[in-house]
mmCIF file of C-alpha atoms in Angstrom:
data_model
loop_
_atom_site.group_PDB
_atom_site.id
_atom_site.type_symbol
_atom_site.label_atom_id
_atom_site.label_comp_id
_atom_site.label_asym_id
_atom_site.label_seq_id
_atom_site.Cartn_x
_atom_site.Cartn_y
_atom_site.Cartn_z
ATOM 1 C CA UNK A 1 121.917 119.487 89.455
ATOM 2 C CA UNK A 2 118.396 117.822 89.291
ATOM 3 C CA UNK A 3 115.707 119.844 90.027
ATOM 4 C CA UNK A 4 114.828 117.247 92.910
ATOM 5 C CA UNK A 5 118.174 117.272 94.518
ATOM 6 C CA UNK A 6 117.066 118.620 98.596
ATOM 7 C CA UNK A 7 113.535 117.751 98.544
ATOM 8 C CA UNK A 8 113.589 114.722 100.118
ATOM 9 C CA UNK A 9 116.183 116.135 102.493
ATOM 10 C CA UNK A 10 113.273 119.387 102.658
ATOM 11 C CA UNK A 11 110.686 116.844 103.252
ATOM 12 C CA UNK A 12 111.989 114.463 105.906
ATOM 13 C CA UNK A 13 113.000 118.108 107.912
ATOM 14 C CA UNK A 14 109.964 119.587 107.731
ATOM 15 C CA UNK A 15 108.167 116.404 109.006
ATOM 16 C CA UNK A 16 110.682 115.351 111.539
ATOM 17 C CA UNK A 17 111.264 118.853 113.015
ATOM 18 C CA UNK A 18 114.804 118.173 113.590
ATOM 19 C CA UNK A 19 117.869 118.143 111.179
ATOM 20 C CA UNK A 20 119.631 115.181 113.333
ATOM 21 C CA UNK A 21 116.185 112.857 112.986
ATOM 22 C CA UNK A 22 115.418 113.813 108.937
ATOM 23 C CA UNK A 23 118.984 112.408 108.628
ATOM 24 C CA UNK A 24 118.499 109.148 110.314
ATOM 25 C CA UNK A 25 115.062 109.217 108.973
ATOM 26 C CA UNK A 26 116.743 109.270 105.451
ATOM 27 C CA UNK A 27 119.765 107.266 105.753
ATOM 28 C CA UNK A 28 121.761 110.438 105.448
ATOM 29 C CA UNK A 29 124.266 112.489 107.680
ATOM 30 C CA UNK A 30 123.080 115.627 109.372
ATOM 31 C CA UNK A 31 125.521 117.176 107.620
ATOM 32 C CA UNK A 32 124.560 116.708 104.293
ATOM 33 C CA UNK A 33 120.890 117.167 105.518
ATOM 34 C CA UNK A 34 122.244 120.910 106.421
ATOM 35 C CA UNK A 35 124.101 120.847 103.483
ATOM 36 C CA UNK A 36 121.151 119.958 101.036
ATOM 37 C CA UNK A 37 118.386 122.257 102.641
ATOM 38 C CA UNK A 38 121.111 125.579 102.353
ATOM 39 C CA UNK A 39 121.834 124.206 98.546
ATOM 40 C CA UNK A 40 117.503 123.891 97.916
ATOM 41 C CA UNK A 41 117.217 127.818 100.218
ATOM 42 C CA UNK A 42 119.278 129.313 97.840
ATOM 43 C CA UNK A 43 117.887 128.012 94.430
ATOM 44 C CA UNK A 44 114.363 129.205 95.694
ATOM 45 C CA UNK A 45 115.767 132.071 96.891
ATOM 46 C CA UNK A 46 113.786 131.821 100.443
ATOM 47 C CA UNK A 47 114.460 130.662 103.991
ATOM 48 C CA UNK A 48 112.495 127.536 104.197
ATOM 49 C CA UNK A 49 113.256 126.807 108.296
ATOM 50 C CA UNK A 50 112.857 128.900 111.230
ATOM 51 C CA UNK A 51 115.971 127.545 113.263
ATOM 52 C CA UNK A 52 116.768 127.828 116.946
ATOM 53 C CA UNK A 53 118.836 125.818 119.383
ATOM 54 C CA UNK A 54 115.667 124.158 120.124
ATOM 55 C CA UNK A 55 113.252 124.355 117.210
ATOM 56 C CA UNK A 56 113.080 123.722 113.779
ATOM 57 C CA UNK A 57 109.915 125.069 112.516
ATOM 58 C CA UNK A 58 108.779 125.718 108.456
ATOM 59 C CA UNK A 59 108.596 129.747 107.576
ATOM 60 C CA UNK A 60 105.619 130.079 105.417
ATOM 61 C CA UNK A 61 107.526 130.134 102.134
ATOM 62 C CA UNK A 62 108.208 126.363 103.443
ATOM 63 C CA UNK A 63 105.044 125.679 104.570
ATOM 64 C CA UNK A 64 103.672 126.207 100.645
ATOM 65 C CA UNK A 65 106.099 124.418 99.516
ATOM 66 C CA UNK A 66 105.835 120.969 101.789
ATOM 67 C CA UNK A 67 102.315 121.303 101.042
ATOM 68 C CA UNK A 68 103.038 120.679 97.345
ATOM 69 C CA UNK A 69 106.224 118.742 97.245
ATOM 70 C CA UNK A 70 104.923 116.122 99.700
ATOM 71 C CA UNK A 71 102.217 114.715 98.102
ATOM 72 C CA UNK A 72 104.332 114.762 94.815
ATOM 73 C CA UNK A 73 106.650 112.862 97.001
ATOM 74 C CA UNK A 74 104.705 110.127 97.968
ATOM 75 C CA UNK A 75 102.593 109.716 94.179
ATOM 76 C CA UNK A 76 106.451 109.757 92.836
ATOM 77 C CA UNK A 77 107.238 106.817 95.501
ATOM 78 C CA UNK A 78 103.741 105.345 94.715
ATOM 79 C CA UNK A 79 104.274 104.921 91.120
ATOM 80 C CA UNK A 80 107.452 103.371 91.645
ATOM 81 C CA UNK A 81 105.576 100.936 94.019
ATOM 82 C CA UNK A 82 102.761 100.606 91.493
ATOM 83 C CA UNK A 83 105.396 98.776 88.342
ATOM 84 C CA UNK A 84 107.463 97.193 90.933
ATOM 85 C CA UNK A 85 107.125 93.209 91.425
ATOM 86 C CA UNK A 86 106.164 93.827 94.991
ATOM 87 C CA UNK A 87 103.696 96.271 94.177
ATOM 88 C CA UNK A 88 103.753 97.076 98.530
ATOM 89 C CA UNK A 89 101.459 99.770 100.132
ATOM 90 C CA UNK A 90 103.178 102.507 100.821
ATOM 91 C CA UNK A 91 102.906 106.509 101.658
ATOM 92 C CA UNK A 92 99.796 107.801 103.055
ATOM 93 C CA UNK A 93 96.454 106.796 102.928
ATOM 94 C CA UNK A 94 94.220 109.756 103.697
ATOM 95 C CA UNK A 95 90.572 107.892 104.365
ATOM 96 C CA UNK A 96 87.189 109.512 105.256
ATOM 97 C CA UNK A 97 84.324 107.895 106.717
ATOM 98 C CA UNK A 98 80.811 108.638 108.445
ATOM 99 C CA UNK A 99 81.837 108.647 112.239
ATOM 100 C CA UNK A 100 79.740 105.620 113.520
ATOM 101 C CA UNK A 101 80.728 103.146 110.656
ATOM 102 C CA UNK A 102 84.605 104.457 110.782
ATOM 103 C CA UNK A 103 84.531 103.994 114.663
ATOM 104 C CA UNK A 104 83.112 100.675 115.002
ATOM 105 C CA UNK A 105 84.219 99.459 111.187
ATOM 106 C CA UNK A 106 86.231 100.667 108.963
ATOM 107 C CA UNK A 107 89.606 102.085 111.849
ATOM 108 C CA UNK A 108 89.618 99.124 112.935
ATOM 109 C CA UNK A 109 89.851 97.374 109.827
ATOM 110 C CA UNK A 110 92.214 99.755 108.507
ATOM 111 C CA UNK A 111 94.571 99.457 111.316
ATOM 112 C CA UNK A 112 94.931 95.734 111.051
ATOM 113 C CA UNK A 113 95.782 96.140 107.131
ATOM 114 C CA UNK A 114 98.583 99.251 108.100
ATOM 115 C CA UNK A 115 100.228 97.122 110.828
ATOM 116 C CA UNK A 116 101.984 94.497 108.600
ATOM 117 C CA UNK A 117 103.050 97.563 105.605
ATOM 118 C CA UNK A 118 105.714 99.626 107.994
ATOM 119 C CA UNK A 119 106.028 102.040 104.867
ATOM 120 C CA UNK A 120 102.247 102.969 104.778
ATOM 121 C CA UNK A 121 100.714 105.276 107.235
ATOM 122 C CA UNK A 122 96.980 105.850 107.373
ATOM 123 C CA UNK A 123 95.197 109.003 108.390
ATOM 124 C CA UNK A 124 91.475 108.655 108.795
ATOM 125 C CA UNK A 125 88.746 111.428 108.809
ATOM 126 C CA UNK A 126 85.790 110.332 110.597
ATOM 127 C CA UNK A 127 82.844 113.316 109.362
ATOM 128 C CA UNK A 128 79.017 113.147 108.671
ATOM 129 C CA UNK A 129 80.021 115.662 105.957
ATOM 130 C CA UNK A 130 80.413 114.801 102.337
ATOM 131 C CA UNK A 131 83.868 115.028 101.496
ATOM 132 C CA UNK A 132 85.398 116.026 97.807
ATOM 133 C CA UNK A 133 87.716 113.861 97.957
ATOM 134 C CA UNK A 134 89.606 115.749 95.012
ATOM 135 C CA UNK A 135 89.683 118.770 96.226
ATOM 136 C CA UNK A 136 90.192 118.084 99.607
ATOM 137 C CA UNK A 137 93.220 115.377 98.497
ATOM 138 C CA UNK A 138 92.032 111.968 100.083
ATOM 139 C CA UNK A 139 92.645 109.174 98.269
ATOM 140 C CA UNK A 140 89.863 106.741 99.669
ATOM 141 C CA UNK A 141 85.928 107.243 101.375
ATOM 142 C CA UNK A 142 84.058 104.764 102.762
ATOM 143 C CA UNK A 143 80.193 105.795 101.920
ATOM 144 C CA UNK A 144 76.775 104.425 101.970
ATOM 145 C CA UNK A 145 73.636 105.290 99.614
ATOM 146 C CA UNK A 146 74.116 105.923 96.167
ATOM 147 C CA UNK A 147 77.803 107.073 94.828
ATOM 148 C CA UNK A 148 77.326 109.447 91.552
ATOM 149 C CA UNK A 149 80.301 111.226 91.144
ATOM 150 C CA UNK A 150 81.857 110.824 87.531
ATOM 151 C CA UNK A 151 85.304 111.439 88.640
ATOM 152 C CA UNK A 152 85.436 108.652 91.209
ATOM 153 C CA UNK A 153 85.339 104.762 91.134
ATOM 154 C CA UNK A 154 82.889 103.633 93.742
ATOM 155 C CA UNK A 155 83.265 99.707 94.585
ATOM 156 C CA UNK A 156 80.946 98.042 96.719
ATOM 157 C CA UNK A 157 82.745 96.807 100.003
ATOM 158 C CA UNK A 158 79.185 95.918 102.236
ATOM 159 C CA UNK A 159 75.615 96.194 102.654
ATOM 160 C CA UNK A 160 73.540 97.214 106.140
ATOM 161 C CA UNK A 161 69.824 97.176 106.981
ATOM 162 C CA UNK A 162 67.731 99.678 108.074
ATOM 163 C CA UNK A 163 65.150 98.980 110.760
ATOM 164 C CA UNK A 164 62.805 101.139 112.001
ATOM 165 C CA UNK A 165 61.847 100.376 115.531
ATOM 166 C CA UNK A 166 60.551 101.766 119.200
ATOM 167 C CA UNK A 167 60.594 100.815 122.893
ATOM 168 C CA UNK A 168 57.863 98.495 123.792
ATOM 169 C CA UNK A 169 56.791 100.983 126.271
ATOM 170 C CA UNK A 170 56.434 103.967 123.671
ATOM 171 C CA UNK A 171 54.385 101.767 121.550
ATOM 172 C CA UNK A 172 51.651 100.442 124.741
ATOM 173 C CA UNK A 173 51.363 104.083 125.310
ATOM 174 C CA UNK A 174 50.840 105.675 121.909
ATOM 175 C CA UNK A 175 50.300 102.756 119.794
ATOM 176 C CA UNK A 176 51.964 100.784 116.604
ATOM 177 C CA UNK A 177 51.675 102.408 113.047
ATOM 178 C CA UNK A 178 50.663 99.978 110.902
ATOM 179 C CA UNK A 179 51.041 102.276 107.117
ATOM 180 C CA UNK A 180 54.327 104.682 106.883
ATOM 181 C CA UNK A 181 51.989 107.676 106.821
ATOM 182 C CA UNK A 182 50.935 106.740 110.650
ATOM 183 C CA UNK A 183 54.490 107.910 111.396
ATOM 184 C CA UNK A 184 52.769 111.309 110.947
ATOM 185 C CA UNK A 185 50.827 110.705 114.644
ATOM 186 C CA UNK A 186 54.172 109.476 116.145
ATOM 187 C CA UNK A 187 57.210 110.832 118.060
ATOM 188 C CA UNK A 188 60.437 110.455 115.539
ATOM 189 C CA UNK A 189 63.756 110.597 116.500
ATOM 190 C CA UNK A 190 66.123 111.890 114.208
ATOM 191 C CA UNK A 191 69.281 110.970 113.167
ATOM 192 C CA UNK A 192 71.560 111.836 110.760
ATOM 193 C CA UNK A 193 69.267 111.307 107.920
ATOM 194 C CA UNK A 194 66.737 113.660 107.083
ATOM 195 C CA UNK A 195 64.469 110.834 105.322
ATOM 196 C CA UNK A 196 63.470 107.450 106.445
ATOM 197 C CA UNK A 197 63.098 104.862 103.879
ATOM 198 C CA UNK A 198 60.914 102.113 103.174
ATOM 199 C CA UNK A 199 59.310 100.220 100.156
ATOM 200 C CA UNK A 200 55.877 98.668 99.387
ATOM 201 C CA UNK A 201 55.200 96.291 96.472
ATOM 202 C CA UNK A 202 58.418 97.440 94.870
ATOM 203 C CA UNK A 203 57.437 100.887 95.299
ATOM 204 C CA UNK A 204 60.224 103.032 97.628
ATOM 205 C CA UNK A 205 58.197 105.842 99.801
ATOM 206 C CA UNK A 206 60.192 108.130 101.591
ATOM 207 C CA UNK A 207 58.887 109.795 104.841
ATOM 208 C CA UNK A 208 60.155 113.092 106.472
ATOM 209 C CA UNK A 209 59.959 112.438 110.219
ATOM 210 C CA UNK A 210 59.331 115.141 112.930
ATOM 211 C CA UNK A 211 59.779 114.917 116.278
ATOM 212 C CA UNK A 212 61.013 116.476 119.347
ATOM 213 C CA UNK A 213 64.785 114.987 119.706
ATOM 214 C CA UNK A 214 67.374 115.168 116.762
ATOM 215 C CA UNK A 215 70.911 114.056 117.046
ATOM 216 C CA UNK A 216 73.774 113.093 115.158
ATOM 217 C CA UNK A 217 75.032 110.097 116.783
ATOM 218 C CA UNK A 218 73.341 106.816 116.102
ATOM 219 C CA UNK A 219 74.569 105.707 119.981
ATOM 220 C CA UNK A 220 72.215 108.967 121.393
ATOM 221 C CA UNK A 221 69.343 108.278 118.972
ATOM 222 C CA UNK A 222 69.269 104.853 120.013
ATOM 223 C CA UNK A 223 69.325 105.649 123.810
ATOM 224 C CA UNK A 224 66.563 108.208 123.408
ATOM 225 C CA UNK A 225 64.639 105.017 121.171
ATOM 226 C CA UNK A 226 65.260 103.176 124.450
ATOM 227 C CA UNK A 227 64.574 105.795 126.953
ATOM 228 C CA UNK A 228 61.118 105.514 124.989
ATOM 229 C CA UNK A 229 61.248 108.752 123.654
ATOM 230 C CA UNK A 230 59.703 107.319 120.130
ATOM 231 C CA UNK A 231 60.363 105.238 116.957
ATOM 232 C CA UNK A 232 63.510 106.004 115.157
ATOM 233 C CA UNK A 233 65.299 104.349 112.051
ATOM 234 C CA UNK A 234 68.559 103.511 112.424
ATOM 235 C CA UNK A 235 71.361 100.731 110.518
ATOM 236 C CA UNK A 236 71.318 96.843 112.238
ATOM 237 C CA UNK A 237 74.718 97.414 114.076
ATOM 238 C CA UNK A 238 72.786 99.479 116.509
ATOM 239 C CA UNK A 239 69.419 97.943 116.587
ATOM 240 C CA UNK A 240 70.165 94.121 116.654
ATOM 241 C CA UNK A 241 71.771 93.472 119.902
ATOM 242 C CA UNK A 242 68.387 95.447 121.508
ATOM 243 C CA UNK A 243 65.769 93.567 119.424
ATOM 244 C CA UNK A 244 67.515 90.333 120.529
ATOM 245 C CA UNK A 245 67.101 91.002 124.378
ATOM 246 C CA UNK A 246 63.539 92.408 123.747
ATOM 247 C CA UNK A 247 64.149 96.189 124.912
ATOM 248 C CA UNK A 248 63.324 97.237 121.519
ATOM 249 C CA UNK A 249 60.483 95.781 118.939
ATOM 250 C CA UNK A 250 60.071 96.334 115.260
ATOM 251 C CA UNK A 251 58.012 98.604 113.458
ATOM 252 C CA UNK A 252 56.105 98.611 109.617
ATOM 253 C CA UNK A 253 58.129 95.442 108.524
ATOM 254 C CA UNK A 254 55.983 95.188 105.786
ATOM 255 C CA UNK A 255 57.339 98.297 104.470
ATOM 256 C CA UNK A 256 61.036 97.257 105.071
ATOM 257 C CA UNK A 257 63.268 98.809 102.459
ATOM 258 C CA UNK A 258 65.966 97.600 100.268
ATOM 259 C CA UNK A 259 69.600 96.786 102.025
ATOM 260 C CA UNK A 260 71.357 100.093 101.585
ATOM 261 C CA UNK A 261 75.161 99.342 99.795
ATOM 262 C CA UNK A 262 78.639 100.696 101.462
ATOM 263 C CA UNK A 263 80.883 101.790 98.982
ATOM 264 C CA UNK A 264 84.547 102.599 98.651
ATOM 265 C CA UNK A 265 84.987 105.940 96.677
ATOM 266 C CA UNK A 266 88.398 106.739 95.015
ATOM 267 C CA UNK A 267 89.885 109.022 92.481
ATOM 268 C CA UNK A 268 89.989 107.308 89.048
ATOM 269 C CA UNK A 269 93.256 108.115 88.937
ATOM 270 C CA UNK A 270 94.267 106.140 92.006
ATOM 271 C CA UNK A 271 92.472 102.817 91.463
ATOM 272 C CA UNK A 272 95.800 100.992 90.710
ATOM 273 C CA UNK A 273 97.960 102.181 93.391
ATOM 274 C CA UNK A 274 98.277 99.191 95.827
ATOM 275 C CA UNK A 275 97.453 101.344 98.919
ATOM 276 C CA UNK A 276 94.342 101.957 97.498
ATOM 277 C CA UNK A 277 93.691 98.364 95.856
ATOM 278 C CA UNK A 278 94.664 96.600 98.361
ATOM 279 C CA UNK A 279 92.429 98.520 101.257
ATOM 280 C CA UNK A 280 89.568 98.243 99.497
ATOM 281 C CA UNK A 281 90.202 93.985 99.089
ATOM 282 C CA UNK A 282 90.760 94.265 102.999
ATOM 283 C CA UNK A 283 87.375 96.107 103.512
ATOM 284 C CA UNK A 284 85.406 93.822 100.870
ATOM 285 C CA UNK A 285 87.056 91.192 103.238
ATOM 286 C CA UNK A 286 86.340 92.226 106.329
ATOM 287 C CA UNK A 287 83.653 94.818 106.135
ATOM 288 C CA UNK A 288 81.107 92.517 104.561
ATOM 289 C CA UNK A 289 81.481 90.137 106.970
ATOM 290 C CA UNK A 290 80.880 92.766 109.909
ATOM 291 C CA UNK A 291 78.332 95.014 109.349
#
């Protein structure tokens, strides 16, 4: 007996909820799904399934268990996909992504490369938080800034301007800064970012703006910009559309700051699986050509 025999049958129950679908999920009779998951109870010596009439639910013996034996699951089906001719994307592709760029970018993008790969499903995690991708056990981030991490291949996908701009009404009523350090005298709204960049001569300056209205969401920052609440610095996608219909003007263009990269982050250990090569081609694709 291999030491694998019932885990796919454990697996494909545990996901399924139901005996009858794991089987047809598998290929396999219900019976010998029954059959397989009694054989794998006893060798661990634990019930695995909660089992009504109704409801087939993991115990937590089971629940530790899928945790593990999934994902060895899918790298075991990955590195079979990996020295196969085809080399096709398969299992799941956990992703994680700032919430404005993964809801306007990167989930669409991603759902147009799942739909024609019926054996890869994608899960995406759209956070302002910094993710560890190891320890948290996703296989892919789309970032901006600078990537650093040692243990992780970072790939440049994009690039996206920063502009810092203001209402014209804001700026008739409490005037243009012409040096970053006027910014000092001026209403900021804040965004995610904590520091506003900008460069002079070659030089980058950073400024820490204050002001009365901080928000995570780019959309809400750039509605209080418009509501002429005060200047704010925020990536093209949400600026452009407003400078190009006037309802928004530019500020300190002479201190305009470098284009800021996007980056795909991945384990080094995953770089060659074609779920994860093959994303990041689509988002060097597409995601260059969008932002």
């Amino acid at each position: 007996m291999s030491q694998w025999d019932g885990i796919d049958e454990f697996i494909a129950v545990a996901t399924t909820r139901s005996f009858t679908r794991a089987a047809k999920a598998i290929g396999m009779s219900p019976t010998h799904v029954s059959r397989a998951i009694r054989t794998l109870e006893q060798r661990v010596q634990a019930q695995l399934f909660h089992r009504t009439t109704r409801t087939v639910r993991l115990t937590d013996t089971g629940r530790v268990l899928f945790e593990r034996c999934e994902r060895i699951a899918q790298e075991r089906d990955e590195a079979i996909a990996l020295i196969s001719q085809q080399g096709e994307p398969q299992g799941e592709l956990r992703v994680t992504c700032s919430t404005a760029l993964g809801e306007r970018f990167v989930a669409p993008i991603l759902r147009r490369f799942a739909m024609p790969h019926p054996r890869l499903s994608i899960s995406i995690d759209l956070t302002n938080r910094v993710v560890d991708l190891l320890a948290e056990g996703y296989d892919l981030a789309v970032r901006t800034g600078h990537a650093a991490d040692p243990r992780l291949i970072s790939t440049q996908v994009a690039s996206r301007t920063l502009y810092t701009c203001a209402a014209p009404e804001y700026l008739a009523r409490a005037g243009t800064p012409r040096e970053v350090g006027d910014l000092e005298r001026h209403e900021c709204i804040i965004g995610t970012s904590a520091a506003w960049q900008f460069r002079k001569a070659g030089a980058e300056l950073i400024h820490t703006p204050h002001g009365r209205f901080r928000c995570n969401s780019g959309h809400a920052v750039m509605e209080a910009c418009l509501a002429g609440m005060g200047i704010c610095q925020l990536p093209d996608f949400y600026i452009l559309p407003h400078l190009r219909d006037g309802s928004v003007a530019l500020v300190l263009q002479d201190f305009q700051p470098d284009d800021e990269p996007v980056w795909a982050v991945y384990p080094q250990r995953h770089h060659l699986l074609p779920k994860i090569s093959r994303a990041v081609e689509c988002l060097q694709r597409e995601l260059s050509a969008a932002v």
